[in-house]
Amino acid sequence: LPIHTNNLAGLRSVARMETAPSLARLNLGLRPVSIAPEDLREQSRGGRDGAGLDRRPAEVLLVGGGRAGLVHALTLSRLPGVALWGVADRKRSVLKFLRGMGLSFRPHSSLEDALGQGAPDAVVIATPTPTHLELTRACVSRGLPVLVEKPLANCPEALEQFRALSDEYPQARVMLGYLLPRMPHMASFLERLANGEFGRVKGFAGLTLHSHARTAARTGWELDASASGGGVLINSGSHVLSVILRAFGPPRAVQARSLSITSPGVEDSVVARLVYPSFSGAHYASWAMDGFPRQENRLVILTDRGQLMLTSNLGFFIDSKGQTELVHQLDTDVGFNLAPDYVGAGFSAELEELRRLAETGHHPLMDLQEALKVDELVFRVYATCREASGRLDLNHTGLPTAVAPAGLVSGSGNPAHTFRRVLDLRELEPPAVRDYLQAGPDSCPAWAEYALVPTQVSELNREWLTSSRLRVTVPDFLKEARLLSSGRYVQFLRELTWRELHGLLAGALARVVRDRAPTFWVASVGLLGASLAQVPTTFRGTLLVHSYLTDLAVTLDRTDVLELMVRLCRRRCPKACVGLHTNLARETLNVGRLLECPLDMVSFLSSPGACGLPGTISQARERSGPPLLTAEVGPAPAALHLLATRHAEQWTHGADFILVGASADERLAQVVREQRSRAWEEAFPGTELPTWAL
């Protein structure tokens, strides 16, 4: 009888109940439930701040249930100290979509409707930009603390109205959703940079890359300049601008060029040059670059002592001798982190900050005045921006090439542990994978196994397909995430082949019987079925469910969905091993033990300093039998994948395998560069791919 709960203290009480006689009469048995000792200690403390179980969580109303709203809703449902009080959205389909995922909340048609039925402690506004001013005013006039998603405004005139609102309500508690400066790893490195620990700044380069404008999913208000205020710069690139402003302050001069590639009316690519008294830098932003289904944010800072690189999920400094200091999101306990491979810690940090703002009036890092500065810089760049005539070159040569990483400054790995290396080929184009593996398994001794996606499998010969050295991630979720997360199921169906559609129907039917509606989980299981249809039934490698589906199911306590996805994989390929990708190692390993269909593999995101990960792996090792464990380096610059290959023991913490990117292979590093260079030339014509962008 599987048991899954977030109430660990209550579970201990239930465990003391005399259930054995009743279970025996029903011919049932209890399966073991694994609870880490630190989990019980954490529950008894009532969270990270030790407030105790009797502290009432801050009840938060979410206004807007779109993409950003969904992440807020999921985080509010799990982060200690806060609770999802209600969701307000004028579209009933959005509320139905969130309910279909498994979220519990009070539904409301508007902010006014919600506030007329109760009093939340705080409000999150995650609606289109033109609505921000009116909704913010409605909140501050009632004395409610409010978190507003970025950008604050869609034009300079709206900024002036926000200034007037600030003057009218000087005690207003308003904070903005610029995530990156709040990220624990980024905040720490920026503070140390300001203190001079990394030397004198010589130059910098920012990077924002996304494939949004090259997909069929590119619809909505973001592509309407009158609503959003612009294209890639204000909607995506402003995140990195917020970090540049935090690190260096306002620039002395700005120059910019933009280009519309596939989006009439807004810019798809922009290059901005920012000049400071003793150095300068550039920011490259494009949402029309192939190969980035999820946004990549990066800031590279060259100093007289080395190079500091900050990304959404990690930061590292390479000194002049090649020694590297690395800090990852996983290294900091933020209570709950839905996406440590992306910006999950930022969502958790800002919602924790919102709680403190509501309870104590704590001054937020990104308050209204700081947000105004970021948006001012955005509109300043727009004011100097000129439409490019085929070239985006601003005579900025970029950063000089820094030294390659030689080793970690510190690490907790065990050099005596044996592990096997797995090469991640998923970012490569299918022909490149075919060419690399065409000679057959026996001619590829350098790597123990290879990770692929289903579209790459069809390019391989029978010898590979019957080999146990392939791992296939199913489905390729990020490709369709924007469609599924917004409920655009019809558009998603139109893009499938007949074979994929047949597989989708087979998978969806397995779920729709229970949900009785086209819910997110019906669509996701259907997507899994369509993906599995591309894998031969004779496949003998390993099938791994995509980390986002795994983690959403774990977050929402949908053990039933995980069970179904694992069973579908086994049914399609009975000779294959089956497992899960995850960014939530501890939670997934515990939930995995509750599945009736056992797992052969769990592949999880890792870092040298990951909090609690060594203990989690040690506990898993104490259990007999599967699953095998793989530590993933995850999204990271090429330099980090090379470093992890050389010092793998500091990432594995006792796992059986380590998964590194294709750039770690000497032969494929050039293939990756050529593939990225072609995409870069299309997004930023007239410029060459810089080394720091790999």
XYZ file of C-alpha atoms in Angstrom, residues 163-559:
397
model
C 7.223 56.937 -9.814
C 4.076 58.886 -9.097
C 2.592 55.810 -7.409
C 5.719 55.527 -5.255
C 5.366 59.181 -4.223
C 1.681 58.716 -3.465
C 2.333 55.627 -1.331
C 5.844 56.095 0.156
C 5.347 53.128 2.490
C 4.270 50.806 -0.325
C 5.855 47.369 -0.130
C 6.627 46.537 -3.753
C 9.321 44.247 -5.140
C 10.130 43.188 -8.701
C 10.757 39.811 -10.304
C 14.284 40.317 -11.617
C 15.550 36.911 -10.527
C 19.238 36.816 -11.331
C 20.595 39.326 -8.769
C 18.725 37.313 -6.094
C 20.267 33.965 -7.057
C 22.424 32.924 -4.070
C 25.465 32.003 -6.165
C 25.240 35.191 -8.218
C 24.650 37.477 -5.238
C 27.693 36.011 -3.488
C 30.024 36.410 -6.462
C 28.814 39.957 -7.186
C 29.446 40.990 -3.581
C 32.955 39.564 -3.708
C 33.587 41.257 -7.051
C 32.564 44.594 -5.506
C 34.955 43.935 -2.608
C 37.841 43.459 -5.048
C 38.430 39.757 -4.342
C 38.649 38.931 -8.054
C 40.761 41.914 -9.072
C 40.188 44.932 -11.262
C 37.495 44.659 -13.955
C 38.865 44.927 -17.502
C 35.703 44.168 -19.502
C 32.557 42.073 -19.661
C 30.074 40.412 -22.010
C 26.457 39.487 -21.358
C 24.535 36.788 -23.162
C 20.833 35.955 -23.502
C 19.971 33.174 -25.960
C 16.639 31.508 -26.707
C 14.929 29.752 -29.632
C 11.498 31.267 -28.955
C 11.187 33.199 -32.229
C 12.111 30.128 -34.289
C 9.319 27.912 -32.966
C 5.690 27.520 -33.920
C 4.779 28.471 -30.331
C 5.700 32.140 -30.797
C 2.381 33.805 -30.230
C 0.947 36.170 -27.654
C 1.393 39.641 -26.242
C 5.204 39.366 -26.017
C 5.426 39.844 -29.792
C 3.205 42.947 -29.717
C 5.421 45.988 -29.149
C 2.496 48.106 -27.978
C 1.826 45.612 -25.177
C 5.259 44.305 -24.211
C 7.332 47.368 -25.054
C 9.656 45.529 -27.415
C 11.083 42.154 -28.271
C 13.959 40.122 -26.902
C 15.629 42.914 -24.932
C 12.754 43.857 -22.631
C 11.227 40.374 -22.428
C 14.397 38.303 -22.015
C 17.619 40.325 -22.114
C 16.598 42.605 -19.261
C 17.488 39.826 -16.799
C 21.192 40.054 -17.670
C 20.974 43.857 -17.806
C 19.767 43.746 -14.195
C 22.959 41.884 -13.248
C 25.166 44.281 -15.221
C 23.525 47.198 -13.441
C 23.959 45.482 -10.073
C 27.636 44.797 -10.769
C 28.742 48.073 -12.370
C 25.975 50.641 -11.973
C 24.573 52.791 -14.812
C 26.858 52.994 -17.878
C 28.321 56.294 -19.017
C 27.308 55.680 -22.626
C 25.176 53.179 -24.541
C 25.114 52.139 -28.197
C 22.892 49.424 -29.689
C 21.881 47.686 -32.903
C 18.893 45.392 -33.436
C 17.544 43.025 -36.077
C 14.100 41.555 -36.790
C 14.580 38.068 -38.215
C 11.194 36.353 -38.032
C 9.134 38.691 -35.803
C 7.666 41.740 -37.552
C 7.337 44.719 -35.264
C 9.835 43.708 -32.547
C 13.536 42.922 -32.450
C 14.665 39.285 -32.423
C 18.335 40.079 -31.817
C 20.087 43.047 -30.254
C 23.687 43.908 -29.391
C 24.271 46.713 -26.893
C 27.643 48.245 -26.044
C 27.875 49.707 -22.544
C 30.745 52.062 -21.711
C 32.091 52.714 -18.204
C 34.918 55.046 -17.112
C 37.688 52.402 -17.109
C 36.209 49.528 -19.136
C 33.390 48.589 -21.487
C 31.316 45.576 -22.370
C 28.590 44.240 -24.618
C 25.314 42.441 -24.174
C 24.185 39.973 -26.876
C 20.511 39.007 -26.737
C 18.546 36.894 -29.208
C 15.456 34.733 -29.010
C 15.986 33.608 -32.614
C 18.971 31.298 -32.084
C 18.604 27.573 -32.738
C 19.577 25.138 -30.015
C 18.190 26.964 -26.977
C 14.687 25.676 -26.149
C 15.249 27.143 -22.695
C 16.694 30.613 -22.176
C 20.430 30.841 -21.485
C 21.602 33.782 -19.362
C 25.292 34.463 -18.896
C 27.612 37.264 -17.777
C 31.369 36.920 -18.273
C 33.654 39.378 -16.475
C 37.365 39.614 -17.247
C 39.611 40.918 -14.471
C 43.352 41.325 -14.063
C 43.335 38.094 -11.980
C 41.213 35.828 -14.148
C 37.706 35.343 -15.503
C 34.403 35.253 -13.631
C 31.480 33.549 -15.392
C 27.951 33.765 -14.006
C 25.051 31.776 -15.462
C 21.473 31.155 -14.376
C 22.395 28.087 -12.345
C 26.072 28.467 -11.398
C 29.080 30.733 -11.141
C 32.794 30.057 -11.343
C 36.051 31.987 -11.268
C 39.143 30.778 -13.125
C 42.322 32.448 -11.908
C 45.473 33.029 -13.948
C 46.789 29.574 -12.977
C 43.662 27.760 -14.102
C 42.364 26.988 -10.605
C 38.590 27.142 -10.493
C 36.187 28.084 -7.713
C 32.677 26.821 -8.429
C 29.346 27.599 -6.733
C 26.105 25.992 -7.917
C 22.448 26.525 -7.025
C 22.529 23.071 -5.454
C 25.110 24.312 -2.950
C 22.592 26.535 -1.121
C 19.498 25.382 0.740
C 16.645 27.675 -0.317
C 13.888 25.508 1.181
C 12.587 24.185 -2.117
C 14.144 24.545 -5.560
C 11.977 23.395 -8.458
C 14.644 24.018 -11.120
C 18.230 24.089 -9.827
C 19.353 23.588 -13.428
C 17.780 26.938 -14.338
C 16.416 29.727 -12.081
C 14.535 27.785 -9.416
C 16.524 29.313 -6.567
C 15.574 32.776 -7.808
C 11.852 32.023 -7.549
C 12.334 30.555 -4.077
C 14.506 33.468 -2.935
C 12.059 36.136 -4.079
C 9.051 34.376 -2.545
C 10.943 33.991 0.728
C 11.758 37.703 0.470
C 8.065 38.418 -0.120
C 7.221 36.475 3.052
C 9.674 38.547 5.078
C 8.352 41.717 3.477
C 4.831 40.745 4.570
C 5.771 39.681 8.096
C 8.510 42.111 9.105
C 8.678 44.826 6.435
C 12.163 43.601 5.488
C 13.609 45.795 2.716
C 13.786 43.731 -0.499
C 16.849 43.545 -2.739
C 14.906 44.499 -5.884
C 12.454 47.096 -4.584
C 10.516 49.547 -6.719
C 13.373 52.043 -6.923
C 15.888 49.410 -8.052
C 13.418 48.049 -10.605
C 12.923 51.534 -12.030
C 16.684 51.716 -12.635
C 16.672 48.445 -14.563
C 13.749 49.468 -16.755
C 15.341 52.889 -17.277
C 18.430 51.159 -18.645
C 16.275 49.009 -20.934
C 14.555 52.062 -22.422
C 17.876 53.882 -22.642
C 19.209 51.057 -24.803
C 16.060 51.204 -26.944
C 16.470 54.980 -27.343
C 19.945 54.541 -28.871
C 19.103 51.358 -30.804
C 19.251 51.427 -34.594
C 17.885 48.800 -36.973
C 20.811 46.905 -38.465
C 21.140 46.437 -42.210
C 22.252 42.805 -42.178
C 25.082 43.191 -39.623
C 25.058 43.502 -35.849
C 28.741 44.291 -35.413
C 29.388 47.168 -32.985
C 33.177 46.956 -33.295
C 33.263 45.193 -29.958
C 35.784 42.372 -30.113
C 34.462 40.689 -27.002
C 36.575 39.334 -24.190
C 40.099 37.985 -24.617
C 40.334 34.226 -24.290
C 40.978 33.295 -20.665
C 43.025 30.398 -19.389
C 41.454 26.933 -19.446
C 40.387 25.413 -16.113
C 43.044 23.193 -14.570
C 41.311 22.022 -11.405
C 38.933 22.877 -8.581
C 40.128 24.939 -5.651
C 38.295 22.550 -3.352
C 36.015 19.551 -3.624
C 34.544 16.691 -1.623
C 34.978 13.854 -4.081
C 36.394 10.419 -3.357
C 39.238 9.659 -5.810
C 39.092 5.980 -4.867
C 35.522 5.587 -6.110
C 35.082 3.922 -9.481
C 32.561 5.313 -11.970
C 31.880 5.318 -15.690
C 31.615 8.319 -17.998
C 28.551 8.952 -20.167
C 28.674 11.426 -23.073
C 25.623 13.628 -23.632
C 24.870 13.921 -27.371
C 21.362 15.356 -27.000
C 22.252 18.880 -28.156
C 23.745 17.673 -31.448
C 21.910 17.521 -34.758
C 20.903 13.920 -35.709
C 23.321 13.661 -38.693
C 26.236 14.635 -36.430
C 25.287 11.882 -33.975
C 25.014 9.358 -36.802
C 28.439 10.312 -38.172
C 30.042 10.096 -34.740
C 28.585 6.664 -33.915
C 28.460 5.139 -37.401
C 31.370 2.738 -36.854
C 29.447 0.813 -34.194
C 29.730 0.254 -30.440
C 33.004 -1.656 -30.560
C 34.795 1.305 -32.163
C 33.745 3.758 -29.410
C 35.640 2.700 -26.285
C 36.222 6.192 -24.858
C 32.796 6.505 -23.230
C 30.794 3.904 -21.352
C 27.423 5.078 -22.713
C 25.815 7.845 -24.789
C 22.724 9.964 -24.063
C 20.348 10.773 -26.935
C 16.821 11.990 -27.693
C 14.347 9.967 -29.814
C 14.848 11.977 -33.026
C 18.524 10.979 -32.998
C 17.763 7.267 -32.589
C 16.280 6.870 -36.079
C 19.660 7.771 -37.585
C 21.476 4.839 -35.962
C 22.164 1.357 -37.297
C 20.788 -1.878 -35.841
C 24.041 -2.661 -34.041
C 23.624 0.428 -31.887
C 19.917 -0.079 -31.320
C 20.517 -3.533 -29.877
C 23.403 -2.291 -27.737
C 23.039 -1.549 -24.027
C 25.246 1.555 -24.330
C 22.547 4.042 -25.350
C 20.358 6.161 -23.090
C 17.318 7.868 -24.567
C 15.510 10.717 -22.799
C 11.750 10.531 -23.367
C 10.066 12.752 -24.250
C 12.108 15.684 -25.603
C 9.999 17.803 -23.281
C 11.634 21.223 -23.655
C 10.812 21.219 -27.367
C 7.086 21.182 -26.604
C 7.101 22.754 -23.136
C 5.786 26.163 -24.187
C 2.796 24.571 -25.906
C 1.909 22.160 -23.110
C 2.497 24.621 -20.260
C 0.077 27.074 -21.862
C -2.557 24.449 -22.676
C -2.246 24.807 -26.482
C -2.897 21.139 -27.116
C -4.380 21.531 -30.631
C -1.281 23.279 -31.952
C 0.854 20.606 -30.340
C -1.128 17.832 -32.074
C -0.757 19.463 -35.473
C 3.029 19.179 -35.279
C 3.087 15.383 -34.789
C 3.759 12.735 -37.422
C 1.227 9.915 -37.867
C 3.460 7.470 -36.012
C 3.912 9.908 -33.142
C 0.191 10.617 -33.098
C -0.547 6.889 -32.796
C 1.878 6.641 -29.875
C 0.377 9.744 -28.294
C -3.124 8.320 -28.428
C -1.937 5.070 -26.880
C -0.264 6.959 -24.047
C -3.033 9.516 -23.544
C -5.741 6.874 -23.375
C -3.882 5.301 -20.470
C -4.350 8.579 -18.551
C -7.573 10.084 -19.860
C -9.627 7.235 -18.338
C -8.755 8.655 -14.920
C -8.641 12.404 -15.604
C -11.683 12.365 -17.947
C -10.475 15.632 -19.493
C -7.546 16.926 -21.595
C -5.387 17.804 -18.563
C -1.681 18.594 -18.524
C -0.945 15.027 -17.442
C -3.013 13.516 -20.238
C -1.049 15.656 -22.725
C 2.282 14.843 -21.078
C 1.702 11.095 -20.981
C 0.515 11.341 -24.574
C 3.730 13.184 -25.462
C 5.661 10.372 -23.815
C 3.771 7.855 -25.958
C 4.553 9.832 -29.126
C 8.215 9.961 -28.142
C 8.379 6.238 -27.384
C 6.922 5.503 -30.832
C 10.254 6.646 -32.279
C 12.209 4.034 -30.294
C 12.302 0.426 -31.632
C 10.594 -2.153 -29.442
C 13.831 -4.183 -29.534
C 15.791 -1.363 -27.873
C 18.116 -2.732 -25.153
C 19.552 0.473 -23.740
C 18.051 2.720 -21.058
C 14.916 4.861 -21.300
C 14.874 7.862 -18.953
C 11.800 10.049 -18.373
C 12.616 13.745 -18.818
C 13.570 15.578 -15.624
C 10.842 18.216 -15.919
C 8.065 15.622 -16.043
C 9.672 13.686 -13.208
C 10.095 16.762 -11.030
C 6.604 18.113 -11.699
C 5.133 14.745 -10.718
C 7.283 14.607 -7.576
C 6.456 18.221 -6.644
C 2.718 17.651 -7.037
C 2.684 14.221 -5.357
C 1.625 12.541 -8.591
C 3.181 9.158 -7.897
